[in-house]
């Protein structure tokens, strides 16, 4: 069965173009306003929602689009919503991400880019559904491995770890010293497709700049003074 994609846009031509471009791999469901979108969301339970932020009655603003986003996430906090916005509205797109949207696309929408994002998002949705069915993979109440916490902020961290772990892409974890970046990285690794591969931690700040390349990528015997034997780098070690 093809994954269902709910397309919410007030422009009939755009809805038709997106339907035509996606119907080979997906089941597009079209909606032109909030009422139709919410009803379609409840009926079809789409894997992904493609939501234009600029909708009537004020299509030059994002008020209606953000309201629909909030309503869909209230109905299903795990909904995967991709917002579509103009190039000059990236601030609103980031606000939508902070409010719970999964991703965003700038206008005009490039079909190939959309398909890549949809494949990735559907994969995340499917893996999250599998995780919900497996009690061993989610431990929000007890903490994630060595990360302990039940506050709303920590639950948000756990939710983000689960989301990014399902995506087959590099993940950059940012934070001040001592905030638990390595613990988060380990939790992501244990929930990823690479969980059976080694997790290799490295403190780059503790390695002299002249040796960092060799530490990461290894070296052959005799590559430099003191290289008495071939050495496997950390990257190769992590590859397993």
Short mmCIF file of C-alpha atoms in Angstrom, two decimals:
data_model
loop_
_atom_site.label_atom_id
_atom_site.label_comp_id
_atom_site.label_asym_id
_atom_site.label_seq_id
_atom_site.Cartn_x
_atom_site.Cartn_y
_atom_site.Cartn_z
CA UNK A 1 0.00 0.00 0.00
CA UNK A 2 1.32 3.43 -0.93
CA UNK A 3 1.91 5.96 1.89
CA UNK A 4 -0.70 8.71 2.03
CA UNK A 5 0.41 12.34 1.66
CA UNK A 6 -1.99 15.13 2.59
CA UNK A 7 -1.35 18.22 0.43
CA UNK A 8 -2.74 21.45 1.90
CA UNK A 9 -2.58 24.40 -0.51
CA UNK A 10 -5.16 26.94 -1.64
CA UNK A 11 -3.73 27.07 -5.18
CA UNK A 12 -5.55 24.46 -7.27
CA UNK A 13 -2.81 24.40 -9.91
CA UNK A 14 -0.12 23.67 -7.33
CA UNK A 15 -2.25 20.95 -5.73
CA UNK A 16 -2.75 19.34 -9.12
CA UNK A 17 0.94 19.53 -10.02
CA UNK A 18 1.98 17.98 -6.71
CA UNK A 19 -0.63 15.25 -7.06
CA UNK A 20 0.57 14.46 -10.57
CA UNK A 21 4.23 14.40 -9.47
CA UNK A 22 3.68 12.19 -6.43
CA UNK A 23 0.91 9.77 -7.32
CA UNK A 24 3.27 7.13 -8.72
CA UNK A 25 4.75 6.49 -5.27
CA UNK A 26 2.14 7.97 -2.91
CA UNK A 27 -1.59 8.36 -2.40
CA UNK A 28 -2.10 12.15 -2.52
CA UNK A 29 -5.07 13.61 -0.65
CA UNK A 30 -5.83 17.25 -1.47
CA UNK A 31 -7.15 20.02 0.78
CA UNK A 32 -7.56 23.72 0.07
CA UNK A 33 -8.35 25.05 3.56
CA UNK A 34 -8.28 24.27 7.27
CA UNK A 35 -11.69 22.59 7.46
CA UNK A 36 -10.97 20.19 4.60
CA UNK A 37 -7.42 19.56 5.82
CA UNK A 38 -8.45 18.65 9.36
CA UNK A 39 -11.23 16.36 8.12
CA UNK A 40 -8.88 14.65 5.65
CA UNK A 41 -6.23 14.27 8.36
CA UNK A 42 -8.69 12.55 10.68
CA UNK A 43 -10.02 10.29 7.92
CA UNK A 44 -6.83 9.23 6.14
CA UNK A 45 -4.17 9.45 8.88
CA UNK A 46 -1.51 10.44 6.31
CA UNK A 47 2.11 9.43 6.71
CA UNK A 48 3.12 12.99 5.82
CA UNK A 49 1.36 16.35 5.57
CA UNK A 50 2.63 18.89 3.04
CA UNK A 51 1.39 22.22 4.39
CA UNK A 52 1.59 25.62 2.71
CA UNK A 53 1.92 28.23 5.46
CA UNK A 54 0.44 31.04 3.36
CA UNK A 55 -3.27 30.24 3.27
CA UNK A 56 -6.50 32.32 3.12
CA UNK A 57 -7.94 34.44 4.56
CA UNK A 58 -4.47 36.07 4.71
CA UNK A 59 -2.32 34.23 2.15
CA UNK A 60 0.50 36.77 2.55
CA UNK A 61 0.82 35.81 6.20
CA UNK A 62 1.50 32.51 7.96
CA UNK A 63 -1.23 32.80 10.61
CA UNK A 64 -3.60 30.25 9.06
CA UNK A 65 -0.86 27.79 8.19
CA UNK A 66 0.55 27.89 11.72
CA UNK A 67 -2.96 27.43 13.13
CA UNK A 68 -3.46 24.31 11.00
CA UNK A 69 -0.06 22.99 12.08
CA UNK A 70 -1.01 23.47 15.73
CA UNK A 71 -4.38 21.74 15.26
CA UNK A 72 -2.88 18.75 13.46
CA UNK A 73 -0.20 18.31 16.12
CA UNK A 74 -2.82 18.60 18.84
CA UNK A 75 -4.74 15.76 17.22
CA UNK A 76 -1.57 13.73 16.68
CA UNK A 77 1.65 14.97 18.35
CA UNK A 78 3.59 12.46 16.25
CA UNK A 79 2.33 13.81 12.92
CA UNK A 80 4.99 14.48 10.28
CA UNK A 81 4.29 17.88 8.76
CA UNK A 82 6.50 19.44 6.09
CA UNK A 83 5.78 23.15 5.75
CA UNK A 84 6.16 25.02 2.47
CA UNK A 85 7.09 28.69 2.55
CA UNK A 86 8.58 31.45 0.41
CA UNK A 87 12.31 32.10 0.25
CA UNK A 88 11.85 35.28 2.32
CA UNK A 89 9.90 33.46 5.05
CA UNK A 90 12.64 31.22 6.46
CA UNK A 91 12.09 32.79 9.87
CA UNK A 92 8.51 31.50 9.81
CA UNK A 93 9.71 28.11 8.60
CA UNK A 94 12.09 27.85 11.55
CA UNK A 95 9.28 28.92 13.87
CA UNK A 96 7.17 26.11 12.41
CA UNK A 97 10.01 23.63 13.04
CA UNK A 98 10.23 24.82 16.63
CA UNK A 99 6.46 24.37 16.92
CA UNK A 100 6.68 20.73 15.84
CA UNK A 101 6.93 20.65 12.04
CA UNK A 102 9.22 17.90 10.78
CA UNK A 103 10.88 19.81 7.93
CA UNK A 104 10.34 22.66 5.48
CA UNK A 105 10.61 23.33 1.77
CA UNK A 106 11.13 26.71 0.08
CA UNK A 107 9.01 27.86 -2.84
CA UNK A 108 8.99 27.15 -5.69
CA UNK A 109 8.97 23.46 -4.77
CA UNK A 110 11.47 21.34 -6.68
CA UNK A 111 9.83 17.95 -7.25
CA UNK A 112 13.04 15.92 -6.91
CA UNK A 113 13.94 17.66 -3.66
CA UNK A 114 10.40 17.07 -2.39
CA UNK A 115 10.61 13.37 -3.22
CA UNK A 116 13.89 13.02 -1.31
CA UNK A 117 12.41 14.71 1.76
CA UNK A 118 9.23 12.65 1.51
CA UNK A 119 11.16 9.36 1.30
CA UNK A 120 13.20 10.35 4.34
CA UNK A 121 10.14 11.48 6.29
CA UNK A 122 8.11 8.37 5.48
CA UNK A 123 11.05 6.25 6.63
CA UNK A 124 11.13 8.15 9.92
CA UNK A 125 7.38 7.69 10.35
CA UNK A 126 7.59 3.95 9.71
CA UNK A 127 10.51 3.47 12.09
CA UNK A 128 8.78 5.46 14.80
CA UNK A 129 5.71 3.29 14.39
CA UNK A 130 7.89 0.18 14.74
CA UNK A 131 9.53 1.70 17.82
CA UNK A 132 6.14 2.27 19.43
CA UNK A 133 5.36 -1.41 18.90
CA UNK A 134 8.63 -2.48 20.54
CA UNK A 135 8.76 -1.60 24.27
CA UNK A 136 12.51 -2.25 24.34
CA UNK A 137 13.24 0.68 22.04
CA UNK A 138 11.57 3.52 23.95
CA UNK A 139 12.34 4.40 27.54
CA UNK A 140 11.12 7.96 28.04
CA UNK A 141 9.91 7.22 31.56
CA UNK A 142 13.21 5.73 32.75
CA UNK A 143 15.60 7.82 30.69
CA UNK A 144 17.71 6.98 27.65
CA UNK A 145 20.57 4.74 28.67
CA UNK A 146 22.65 7.04 30.94
CA UNK A 147 20.48 10.14 30.34
CA UNK A 148 18.05 10.56 33.21
CA UNK A 149 15.19 13.06 33.32
CA UNK A 150 11.42 13.39 33.25
CA UNK A 151 11.02 17.13 32.77
CA UNK A 152 9.26 18.46 29.64
CA UNK A 153 12.62 19.70 28.35
CA UNK A 154 14.24 16.27 28.71
CA UNK A 155 11.25 14.53 27.12
CA UNK A 156 11.71 16.89 24.20
CA UNK A 157 15.36 15.81 24.00
CA UNK A 158 14.34 12.13 24.06
CA UNK A 159 11.79 12.76 21.30
CA UNK A 160 14.42 14.50 19.17
CA UNK A 161 16.88 11.63 19.70
CA UNK A 162 14.25 9.16 18.49
CA UNK A 163 13.49 11.29 15.43
CA UNK A 164 17.05 11.85 14.25
CA UNK A 165 18.13 8.27 14.98
CA UNK A 166 15.68 7.06 12.36
CA UNK A 167 17.25 9.20 9.63
CA UNK A 168 20.14 7.73 7.67
CA UNK A 169 22.20 10.92 7.65
CA UNK A 170 25.00 12.56 9.67
CA UNK A 171 23.77 14.27 12.86
CA UNK A 172 25.49 17.22 14.52
CA UNK A 173 24.87 17.52 18.28
CA UNK A 174 25.51 20.99 19.64
CA UNK A 175 25.77 22.12 23.26
CA UNK A 176 28.02 23.63 25.88
CA UNK A 177 30.69 21.59 27.59
CA UNK A 178 29.25 19.15 30.10
CA UNK A 179 25.70 19.13 28.74
CA UNK A 180 25.85 15.49 27.62
CA UNK A 181 26.53 15.67 23.89
CA UNK A 182 28.34 12.32 23.89
CA UNK A 183 25.52 10.67 25.84
CA UNK A 184 23.05 11.98 23.28
CA UNK A 185 25.27 10.72 20.47
CA UNK A 186 25.40 7.26 22.06
CA UNK A 187 21.61 7.20 22.45
CA UNK A 188 21.19 8.17 18.78
CA UNK A 189 23.67 5.46 17.74
CA UNK A 190 21.86 2.78 19.75
CA UNK A 191 18.58 3.64 18.00
CA UNK A 192 20.03 3.91 14.50
CA UNK A 193 20.49 1.34 11.76
CA UNK A 194 24.18 1.29 12.74
CA UNK A 195 23.52 0.06 16.28
CA UNK A 196 25.47 -3.13 15.52
CA UNK A 197 28.55 -1.08 14.53
CA UNK A 198 31.08 0.31 17.04
CA UNK A 199 30.44 3.67 18.68
CA UNK A 200 33.76 5.52 18.65
CA UNK A 201 34.11 8.64 20.78
CA UNK A 202 37.00 11.02 20.29
CA UNK A 203 38.02 14.22 22.07
CA UNK A 204 39.43 16.23 19.18
CA UNK A 205 40.43 19.06 21.49
CA UNK A 206 42.85 16.78 23.31
CA UNK A 207 44.71 15.76 20.13
CA UNK A 208 47.48 17.95 18.68
CA UNK A 209 46.51 19.47 15.35
CA UNK A 210 49.44 17.79 13.62
CA UNK A 211 48.17 14.34 14.65
CA UNK A 212 44.43 14.85 14.21
CA UNK A 213 44.31 13.72 10.57
CA UNK A 214 46.21 10.54 11.39
CA UNK A 215 43.98 9.89 14.40
CA UNK A 216 40.82 10.22 12.35
CA UNK A 217 41.87 8.53 9.12
CA UNK A 218 44.85 6.39 10.14
CA UNK A 219 48.17 6.09 8.36
CA UNK A 220 50.43 3.66 6.58
CA UNK A 221 53.76 2.45 7.93
CA UNK A 222 56.46 5.06 7.26
CA UNK A 223 53.96 7.82 6.34
CA UNK A 224 55.76 10.18 8.75
CA UNK A 225 58.43 10.09 11.42
CA UNK A 226 57.35 7.74 14.17
CA UNK A 227 54.85 5.83 12.00
CA UNK A 228 56.39 2.43 12.69
CA UNK A 229 53.30 0.43 11.71
CA UNK A 230 50.06 0.77 9.85
CA UNK A 231 47.33 2.24 12.03
CA UNK A 232 43.59 2.14 11.48
CA UNK A 233 41.86 5.49 11.95
CA UNK A 234 38.85 6.19 14.15
CA UNK A 235 36.59 6.62 11.12
CA UNK A 236 37.50 3.17 9.79
CA UNK A 237 37.10 1.69 13.26
CA UNK A 238 33.60 3.11 13.49
CA UNK A 239 32.76 1.58 10.12
CA UNK A 240 33.10 -1.81 11.81
#
